[in-house]
């Protein structure tokens, strides 16, 4: 009895398989589609974003530039006009809007150099960092405080008060020295070439004693 | 998650070992399903045995459906899979030569090695022919090179080049497969059965 039933079903086995096959294939068409998550996982992005390691300070950058450290590239994410006005030495201009252009990606998605983003504040640089980090690009940093902080710390460092600790003075002198590297002139460091102060060198009078004529002496 | 090797789930050093294992299993399945017989393979061209058509069509359709379900469920990223590069005219001319060789010899390169393993003499001759072909191709390589390296279209799929929806392509492909199976069964019943 059971064998007969099984045989009856089994005689349709190819048709049943064909139907299963079509249902599975049709299921792919009918399934609701969704936008897939691209890039790294959200947990990883959050932990990267919370890490203080993604910032680099202006002092560190100044130190790297002065020592001609070849291991990093500076990316200016402001627009072209501001870039042409002022930027850090050897910075590359990639405005935030063009960050995923083909020629920009070559700079950002590589493993050889540290990429350091900066803008006026770290606001736009942070956005650039976030966009790139999400796609899994490596070694990305943000200049903490951006160019504004660069000006207040490196280019125009504030002089510490007398009651400040010793480290503040040391930091000030380091910053002052680096600002001089970037072309700032300090009045106390300028070697003046003032000709009016020059005193005329007195003429040296060399007295030459003339030989007195002597009366001819008798020879032999 | 997947594919397993590019995402580091399986270290890349296991590649060759896995390849050898898959090769052995593939050869075993080919032999056990009778694909080491040139008469069975040639049957698809004469209409008395459609096992080749059925096996390869089913394999392609089942795997593509499985892959897209795994992609949908997030177990596999379909964009990370290796896509074989397309050299258009090289593929067309090579396909024609391969087809002629298939009808004439009754083997494809994989099944010929399978048949060599079970000691078929015609397979030995076939493999010797392959070797002569390889030798001639290598000697005449400078002459063939423009076609061999030309007409390069990149690692494209039908979906990329025509902008088709992959899910519909799979559905239509499966329907074509079922229709082809049904027609091949009808043809096989009409042809006088051949003993082999």
Coordinates of C-alpha atoms in Angstrom, one line a residue:
Chain A
X1 CA 0.0 0.0 0.0
X2 CA 2.7 2.5 1.1
X3 CA 5.0 1.3 -1.7
X4 CA 2.3 2.0 -4.3
X5 CA 1.8 5.5 -2.9
X6 CA 5.5 6.3 -3.0
X7 CA 5.8 4.9 -6.5
X8 CA 2.9 7.1 -7.6
X9 CA 4.5 10.2 -6.1
X10 CA 7.9 9.2 -7.4
X11 CA 6.7 9.0 -11.0
X12 CA 6.1 12.8 -10.8
X13 CA 9.5 13.4 -9.3
X14 CA 11.0 15.4 -12.2
X15 CA 7.9 17.6 -12.3
X16 CA 8.1 18.2 -8.5
X17 CA 11.7 19.0 -8.8
X18 CA 11.1 21.4 -11.7
X19 CA 8.4 23.2 -9.6
X20 CA 10.7 23.5 -6.6
X21 CA 13.4 24.8 -8.9
X22 CA 11.0 27.5 -10.4
X23 CA 9.7 28.5 -7.0
X24 CA 13.2 29.1 -5.7
X25 CA 14.2 31.0 -8.8
X26 CA 11.0 33.0 -8.7
X27 CA 11.5 33.7 -5.0
X28 CA 14.6 35.7 -5.9
X29 CA 12.6 37.9 -8.1
X30 CA 9.8 38.4 -5.6
X31 CA 11.9 39.0 -2.4
X32 CA 11.8 42.6 -1.2
X33 CA 15.1 44.3 -2.1
X34 CA 17.0 46.3 0.4
X35 CA 20.0 48.6 0.3
X36 CA 23.0 46.7 1.3
X37 CA 25.5 48.0 3.9
X38 CA 28.7 49.0 2.2
X39 CA 32.1 49.3 3.8
X40 CA 33.0 48.5 7.4
X41 CA 30.5 47.5 10.0
X42 CA 28.8 50.2 12.1
X43 CA 30.3 48.9 15.3
X44 CA 33.8 49.3 13.8
X45 CA 33.0 52.7 12.5
X46 CA 31.8 53.8 15.9
X47 CA 34.8 52.5 17.8
X48 CA 37.1 54.2 15.2
X49 CA 35.2 57.5 15.6
X50 CA 35.4 57.4 19.4
X51 CA 39.1 56.7 19.4
X52 CA 41.2 59.8 20.1
X53 CA 43.9 58.2 18.0
X54 CA 42.3 59.6 14.8
X55 CA 43.4 63.1 15.8
X56 CA 46.9 64.5 15.3
X57 CA 48.0 67.7 16.9
X58 CA 49.4 70.8 15.2
X59 CA 52.6 70.4 17.1
X60 CA 53.1 66.8 15.8
X61 CA 52.4 68.0 12.3
X62 CA 54.8 70.9 12.6
X63 CA 57.4 68.6 13.9
X64 CA 56.9 66.2 11.0
X65 CA 57.0 68.9 8.4
X66 CA 60.2 70.4 9.8
X67 CA 61.9 67.0 10.0
X68 CA 60.8 66.3 6.5
X69 CA 59.1 63.1 7.5
X70 CA 58.1 61.3 4.2
X71 CA 55.5 59.0 5.7
X72 CA 52.4 61.2 5.4
X73 CA 50.4 63.3 2.9
X74 CA 48.3 66.3 3.9
X75 CA 44.9 66.7 2.3
X76 CA 43.2 70.1 2.3
X77 CA 39.5 69.5 2.1
X78 CA 38.5 73.1 1.8
X79 CA 37.5 74.6 -1.5
X80 CA 40.0 75.6 -4.1
X81 CA 39.9 79.3 -3.4
X82 CA 40.9 79.0 0.2
X83 CA 43.5 76.5 -0.7
X84 CA 45.1 79.0 -3.1
X85 CA 45.0 81.6 -0.4
X86 CA 46.8 79.7 2.2
X87 CA 47.5 76.0 2.9
X88 CA 50.1 73.9 4.7
X89 CA 53.3 73.2 2.8
X90 CA 53.0 70.3 0.3
X91 CA 49.3 69.9 1.0
X92 CA 47.0 68.4 -1.7
X93 CA 43.7 70.0 -2.3
X94 CA 40.8 67.6 -2.5
X95 CA 37.6 69.5 -1.8
X96 CA 35.0 67.6 0.2
X97 CA 32.7 67.4 -2.8
X98 CA 35.3 65.8 -4.9
X99 CA 36.5 63.3 -2.3
X100 CA 35.3 60.2 -4.2
X101 CA 36.6 61.4 -7.6
X102 CA 38.8 58.9 -9.3
X103 CA 42.0 60.9 -9.0
X104 CA 41.3 61.6 -5.3
X105 CA 40.7 57.9 -4.4
X106 CA 44.3 57.1 -5.4
X107 CA 45.6 59.4 -2.6
X108 CA 43.1 58.3 0.0
X109 CA 42.8 54.5 -0.5
X110 CA 46.4 53.3 -0.1
X111 CA 48.5 51.7 2.6
X112 CA 51.8 53.5 2.2
X113 CA 51.2 56.9 3.7
X114 CA 49.3 58.3 6.6
X115 CA 46.5 60.6 5.2
X116 CA 46.0 63.7 7.3
X117 CA 42.8 65.7 6.6
X118 CA 42.5 69.3 7.6
X119 CA 40.1 72.2 7.0
X120 CA 39.7 75.5 8.8
X121 CA 38.3 73.8 11.9
X122 CA 38.3 70.0 12.1
X123 CA 34.6 70.0 11.1
X124 CA 34.9 69.3 7.4
X125 CA 38.0 67.2 7.9
X126 CA 36.0 65.0 10.3
X127 CA 33.3 64.5 7.6
X128 CA 36.0 63.5 5.1
X129 CA 37.5 61.2 7.7
X130 CA 34.1 59.6 8.4
X131 CA 33.3 59.1 4.7
X132 CA 36.6 57.5 4.0
X133 CA 36.9 55.4 7.1
X134 CA 33.5 54.0 6.4
X135 CA 34.7 52.6 3.1
X136 CA 37.6 50.9 5.0
X137 CA 40.5 53.2 3.9
X138 CA 43.5 52.8 6.2
X139 CA 45.7 55.2 8.2
X140 CA 43.4 58.2 8.2
X141 CA 44.0 61.1 10.6
X142 CA 42.4 64.5 11.2
X143 CA 44.4 67.6 12.1
X144 CA 42.9 68.6 15.5
X145 CA 41.6 72.2 15.4
X146 CA 42.5 72.6 11.7
X147 CA 44.1 75.7 10.3
X148 CA 42.7 77.9 13.0
X149 CA 44.5 76.1 15.7
X150 CA 47.6 75.9 13.4
X151 CA 47.6 79.7 13.5
X152 CA 47.0 80.1 17.2
X153 CA 49.6 77.5 18.2
X154 CA 52.3 77.4 15.5
X155 CA 52.2 80.6 13.5
X156 CA 51.3 82.9 16.4
X157 CA 51.9 81.1 19.7
X158 CA 50.7 83.0 22.8
X159 CA 53.4 83.9 25.2
X160 CA 53.1 82.2 28.6
X161 CA 52.7 84.3 31.7
X162 CA 55.4 84.5 34.3
X163 CA 53.5 82.3 36.7
X164 CA 53.1 79.4 34.3
X165 CA 55.1 76.2 34.6
X166 CA 58.3 75.6 33.0
X167 CA 56.8 73.3 30.3
X168 CA 54.7 76.1 29.0
X169 CA 57.8 78.1 28.3
X170 CA 59.5 75.2 26.7
X171 CA 56.5 74.6 24.5
X172 CA 56.4 78.3 23.6
X173 CA 60.0 78.3 22.5
X174 CA 59.5 75.2 20.4
X175 CA 56.5 76.7 18.8
X176 CA 58.3 79.9 18.3
X177 CA 61.2 78.1 16.6
X178 CA 58.8 76.2 14.3
X179 CA 56.9 79.3 13.4
X180 CA 60.2 80.8 12.4
X181 CA 60.7 77.8 10.1
X182 CA 57.4 78.6 8.5
X183 CA 58.5 82.2 7.9
X184 CA 57.4 84.2 10.9
X185 CA 59.8 87.0 11.9
X186 CA 60.2 88.1 15.5
X187 CA 61.6 91.5 16.3
X188 CA 63.9 90.2 19.0
X189 CA 65.4 87.6 16.6
X190 CA 65.9 89.9 13.6
X191 CA 69.5 90.8 13.0
X192 CA 69.3 94.4 12.1
X193 CA 71.5 95.9 9.5
X194 CA 71.2 99.5 10.6
X195 CA 73.9 101.6 8.9
X196 CA 73.2 104.8 10.9
X197 CA 74.4 103.1 14.0
X198 CA 77.7 102.4 12.5
X199 CA 80.5 104.4 13.9
X200 CA 83.1 105.3 11.5
X201 CA 86.2 103.4 12.0
X202 CA 88.9 105.9 13.0
X203 CA 91.6 106.1 10.6
X204 CA 94.6 104.5 11.9
X205 CA 97.6 106.8 11.9
X206 CA 100.7 104.9 11.3
X207 CA 103.6 107.0 12.0
X208 CA 106.5 106.1 9.9
X209 CA 109.7 107.3 11.2
X210 CA 111.8 108.6 8.5
X211 CA 115.3 107.7 8.5
X212 CA 117.5 110.6 9.3
X213 CA 120.1 111.3 6.9
X214 CA 123.4 110.6 8.3
X215 CA 126.5 112.1 7.3
X216 CA 128.6 110.0 5.2
X217 CA 131.0 108.2 7.2
X218 CA 134.4 107.5 6.2
X219 CA 135.2 104.3 4.5
X220 CA 138.2 102.4 4.6
Chain B
X1 CA 31.1 37.0 5.6
X2 CA 32.0 35.1 2.5
X3 CA 33.7 34.4 0.1
X4 CA 35.8 32.6 2.7
X5 CA 39.3 32.9 1.2
X6 CA 39.4 36.6 0.2
X7 CA 37.9 37.6 3.6
X8 CA 40.5 35.6 5.5
X9 CA 38.2 33.0 7.0
X10 CA 40.4 30.3 5.4
X11 CA 44.1 31.3 5.0
X12 CA 45.2 31.7 1.5
X13 CA 47.8 29.0 1.9
X14 CA 45.1 26.3 1.9
X15 CA 44.3 27.2 -1.7
X16 CA 46.2 24.4 -3.3
X17 CA 45.1 21.8 -0.8
X18 CA 41.4 22.7 -1.3
X19 CA 42.0 22.7 -5.1
X20 CA 43.4 19.2 -5.0
X21 CA 40.5 18.0 -2.8
X22 CA 37.9 19.6 -5.1
X23 CA 39.7 18.2 -8.2
X24 CA 39.6 14.6 -6.8
X25 CA 35.9 14.9 -5.9
X26 CA 35.1 16.4 -9.3
X27 CA 36.9 13.6 -11.1
X28 CA 35.1 11.0 -9.0
X29 CA 31.7 12.5 -9.7
X30 CA 32.4 12.7 -13.4
X31 CA 33.5 9.1 -13.6
X32 CA 30.7 7.8 -11.4
X33 CA 28.1 9.6 -13.5
X34 CA 29.5 8.0 -16.7
X35 CA 31.1 11.1 -18.2
X36 CA 34.3 9.2 -18.9
X37 CA 32.5 7.5 -21.8
X38 CA 32.9 9.4 -25.1
X39 CA 29.7 7.8 -26.4
X40 CA 27.7 9.2 -23.6
X41 CA 29.2 12.7 -24.0
X42 CA 28.7 12.7 -27.8
X43 CA 25.1 11.5 -27.3
X44 CA 24.0 15.1 -26.7
X45 CA 24.9 15.9 -30.3
X46 CA 23.2 12.9 -31.8
X47 CA 20.2 13.1 -29.6
X48 CA 20.3 9.8 -27.7
X49 CA 21.6 11.0 -24.4
X50 CA 21.2 14.4 -22.9
X51 CA 23.0 13.8 -19.6
X52 CA 25.7 16.4 -20.3
X53 CA 23.2 19.1 -21.0
X54 CA 21.1 18.2 -18.0
X55 CA 24.1 18.0 -15.6
X56 CA 25.8 21.2 -16.6
X57 CA 22.6 23.2 -16.9
X58 CA 21.4 22.0 -13.5
X59 CA 24.8 22.7 -11.9
X60 CA 24.9 26.2 -13.2
X61 CA 21.3 27.0 -12.3
X62 CA 21.4 25.5 -8.8
X63 CA 24.7 27.2 -7.9
X64 CA 23.5 30.6 -9.2
X65 CA 20.3 30.4 -7.2
X66 CA 22.2 29.3 -4.1
X67 CA 24.7 32.1 -4.5
X68 CA 22.1 34.8 -4.9
X69 CA 20.2 33.5 -1.8
X70 CA 23.4 33.6 0.2
X71 CA 24.1 37.1 -1.1
X72 CA 20.6 38.2 -0.1
X73 CA 20.9 36.8 3.4
X74 CA 24.3 38.4 3.8
X75 CA 26.5 35.2 4.0
X76 CA 28.3 36.1 0.8
X77 CA 29.2 39.2 -1.1
X78 CA 28.5 38.5 -4.8
X79 CA 30.7 41.5 -5.9
X80 CA 33.8 39.8 -4.4
X81 CA 33.5 36.7 -6.5
X82 CA 36.1 36.2 -9.2
X83 CA 34.7 37.0 -12.7
X84 CA 36.7 35.5 -15.5
X85 CA 38.0 38.2 -17.9
X86 CA 36.4 38.3 -21.3
X87 CA 38.5 38.3 -24.5
X88 CA 35.6 38.4 -27.0
X89 CA 37.0 36.9 -30.2
X90 CA 39.4 34.6 -28.4
X91 CA 36.5 33.2 -26.6
X92 CA 34.3 32.8 -29.7
X93 CA 37.1 31.2 -31.8
X94 CA 38.2 29.0 -28.9
X95 CA 34.6 27.9 -28.3
X96 CA 34.2 26.9 -31.9
X97 CA 37.4 24.8 -31.9
X98 CA 36.5 23.3 -28.6
X99 CA 33.0 22.4 -29.9
X100 CA 34.4 20.7 -33.0
X101 CA 36.9 18.8 -30.8
X102 CA 34.1 17.8 -28.5
X103 CA 32.0 16.3 -31.3
X104 CA 34.9 14.7 -33.0
X105 CA 36.7 13.3 -30.0
X106 CA 33.8 12.7 -27.6
X107 CA 35.6 14.3 -24.7
X108 CA 36.1 17.7 -23.1
X109 CA 39.5 18.2 -21.5
X110 CA 38.3 17.4 -18.0
X111 CA 36.5 14.2 -18.9
X112 CA 39.4 13.0 -21.1
X113 CA 41.7 13.0 -18.1
X114 CA 39.0 11.1 -16.2
X115 CA 38.8 8.5 -19.0
X116 CA 42.6 8.3 -19.0
X117 CA 42.4 7.5 -15.3
X118 CA 40.2 4.4 -16.0
X119 CA 42.4 3.4 -18.9
X120 CA 40.5 4.2 -22.1
X121 CA 42.7 4.1 -25.1
X122 CA 40.7 6.7 -27.1
X123 CA 41.2 9.1 -24.2
X124 CA 45.0 8.5 -24.4
X125 CA 44.9 9.5 -28.0
X126 CA 42.7 12.5 -27.2
X127 CA 45.1 13.7 -24.5
X128 CA 48.1 13.3 -26.9
X129 CA 46.2 15.4 -29.3
X130 CA 45.7 18.1 -26.6
X131 CA 49.4 18.1 -26.0
X132 CA 50.2 18.5 -29.7
X133 CA 47.7 21.3 -29.8
X134 CA 49.3 23.0 -26.8
X135 CA 52.7 22.6 -28.5
X136 CA 51.5 24.1 -31.8
X137 CA 49.8 27.0 -30.0
X138 CA 52.9 27.8 -28.0
X139 CA 55.1 27.7 -31.1
X140 CA 52.7 29.9 -33.1
X141 CA 52.0 32.2 -30.2
X142 CA 53.4 35.4 -31.8
X143 CA 51.0 34.8 -34.7
X144 CA 48.0 34.2 -32.4
X145 CA 48.8 36.9 -29.9
X146 CA 46.7 39.8 -31.3
X147 CA 43.5 37.6 -30.9
X148 CA 44.7 36.0 -27.7
X149 CA 45.2 39.3 -25.9
X150 CA 42.9 41.5 -28.0
X151 CA 39.3 42.4 -27.7
X152 CA 39.6 42.6 -24.0
X153 CA 36.4 43.6 -22.3
X154 CA 37.5 43.3 -18.7
X155 CA 35.9 41.1 -16.0
X156 CA 32.4 41.7 -17.2
X157 CA 29.2 39.7 -16.7
X158 CA 26.0 39.8 -18.8
X159 CA 24.5 41.8 -16.0
X160 CA 27.2 44.5 -16.2
X161 CA 27.3 44.8 -20.0
X162 CA 23.6 44.9 -20.6
X163 CA 22.4 46.4 -17.3
X164 CA 20.0 43.5 -16.7
X165 CA 18.3 42.7 -13.4
X166 CA 20.2 39.6 -12.1
X167 CA 17.1 38.1 -10.4
X168 CA 15.0 38.2 -13.6
X169 CA 18.0 36.7 -15.5
X170 CA 18.1 33.8 -13.1
X171 CA 14.4 33.2 -13.3
X172 CA 14.4 33.2 -17.1
X173 CA 17.5 31.1 -17.1
X174 CA 15.8 28.5 -14.9
X175 CA 12.7 28.5 -17.1
X176 CA 14.9 28.0 -20.2
X177 CA 16.6 25.1 -18.3
X178 CA 13.3 23.3 -17.6
X179 CA 12.1 23.8 -21.1
X180 CA 15.4 22.5 -22.5
X181 CA 15.1 19.4 -20.2
X182 CA 11.5 18.8 -21.4
X183 CA 12.4 19.1 -25.1
X184 CA 15.5 17.0 -24.7
X185 CA 13.4 14.2 -23.2
X186 CA 10.9 14.4 -26.1
X187 CA 13.8 14.3 -28.6
X188 CA 15.4 11.3 -26.8
X189 CA 12.2 9.3 -27.0
X190 CA 11.9 9.9 -30.7
X191 CA 15.5 8.9 -31.6
X192 CA 16.2 5.2 -31.9
X193 CA 17.9 4.2 -28.7
X194 CA 21.6 3.5 -29.1
X195 CA 23.4 0.8 -27.0
X196 CA 26.6 2.0 -25.6

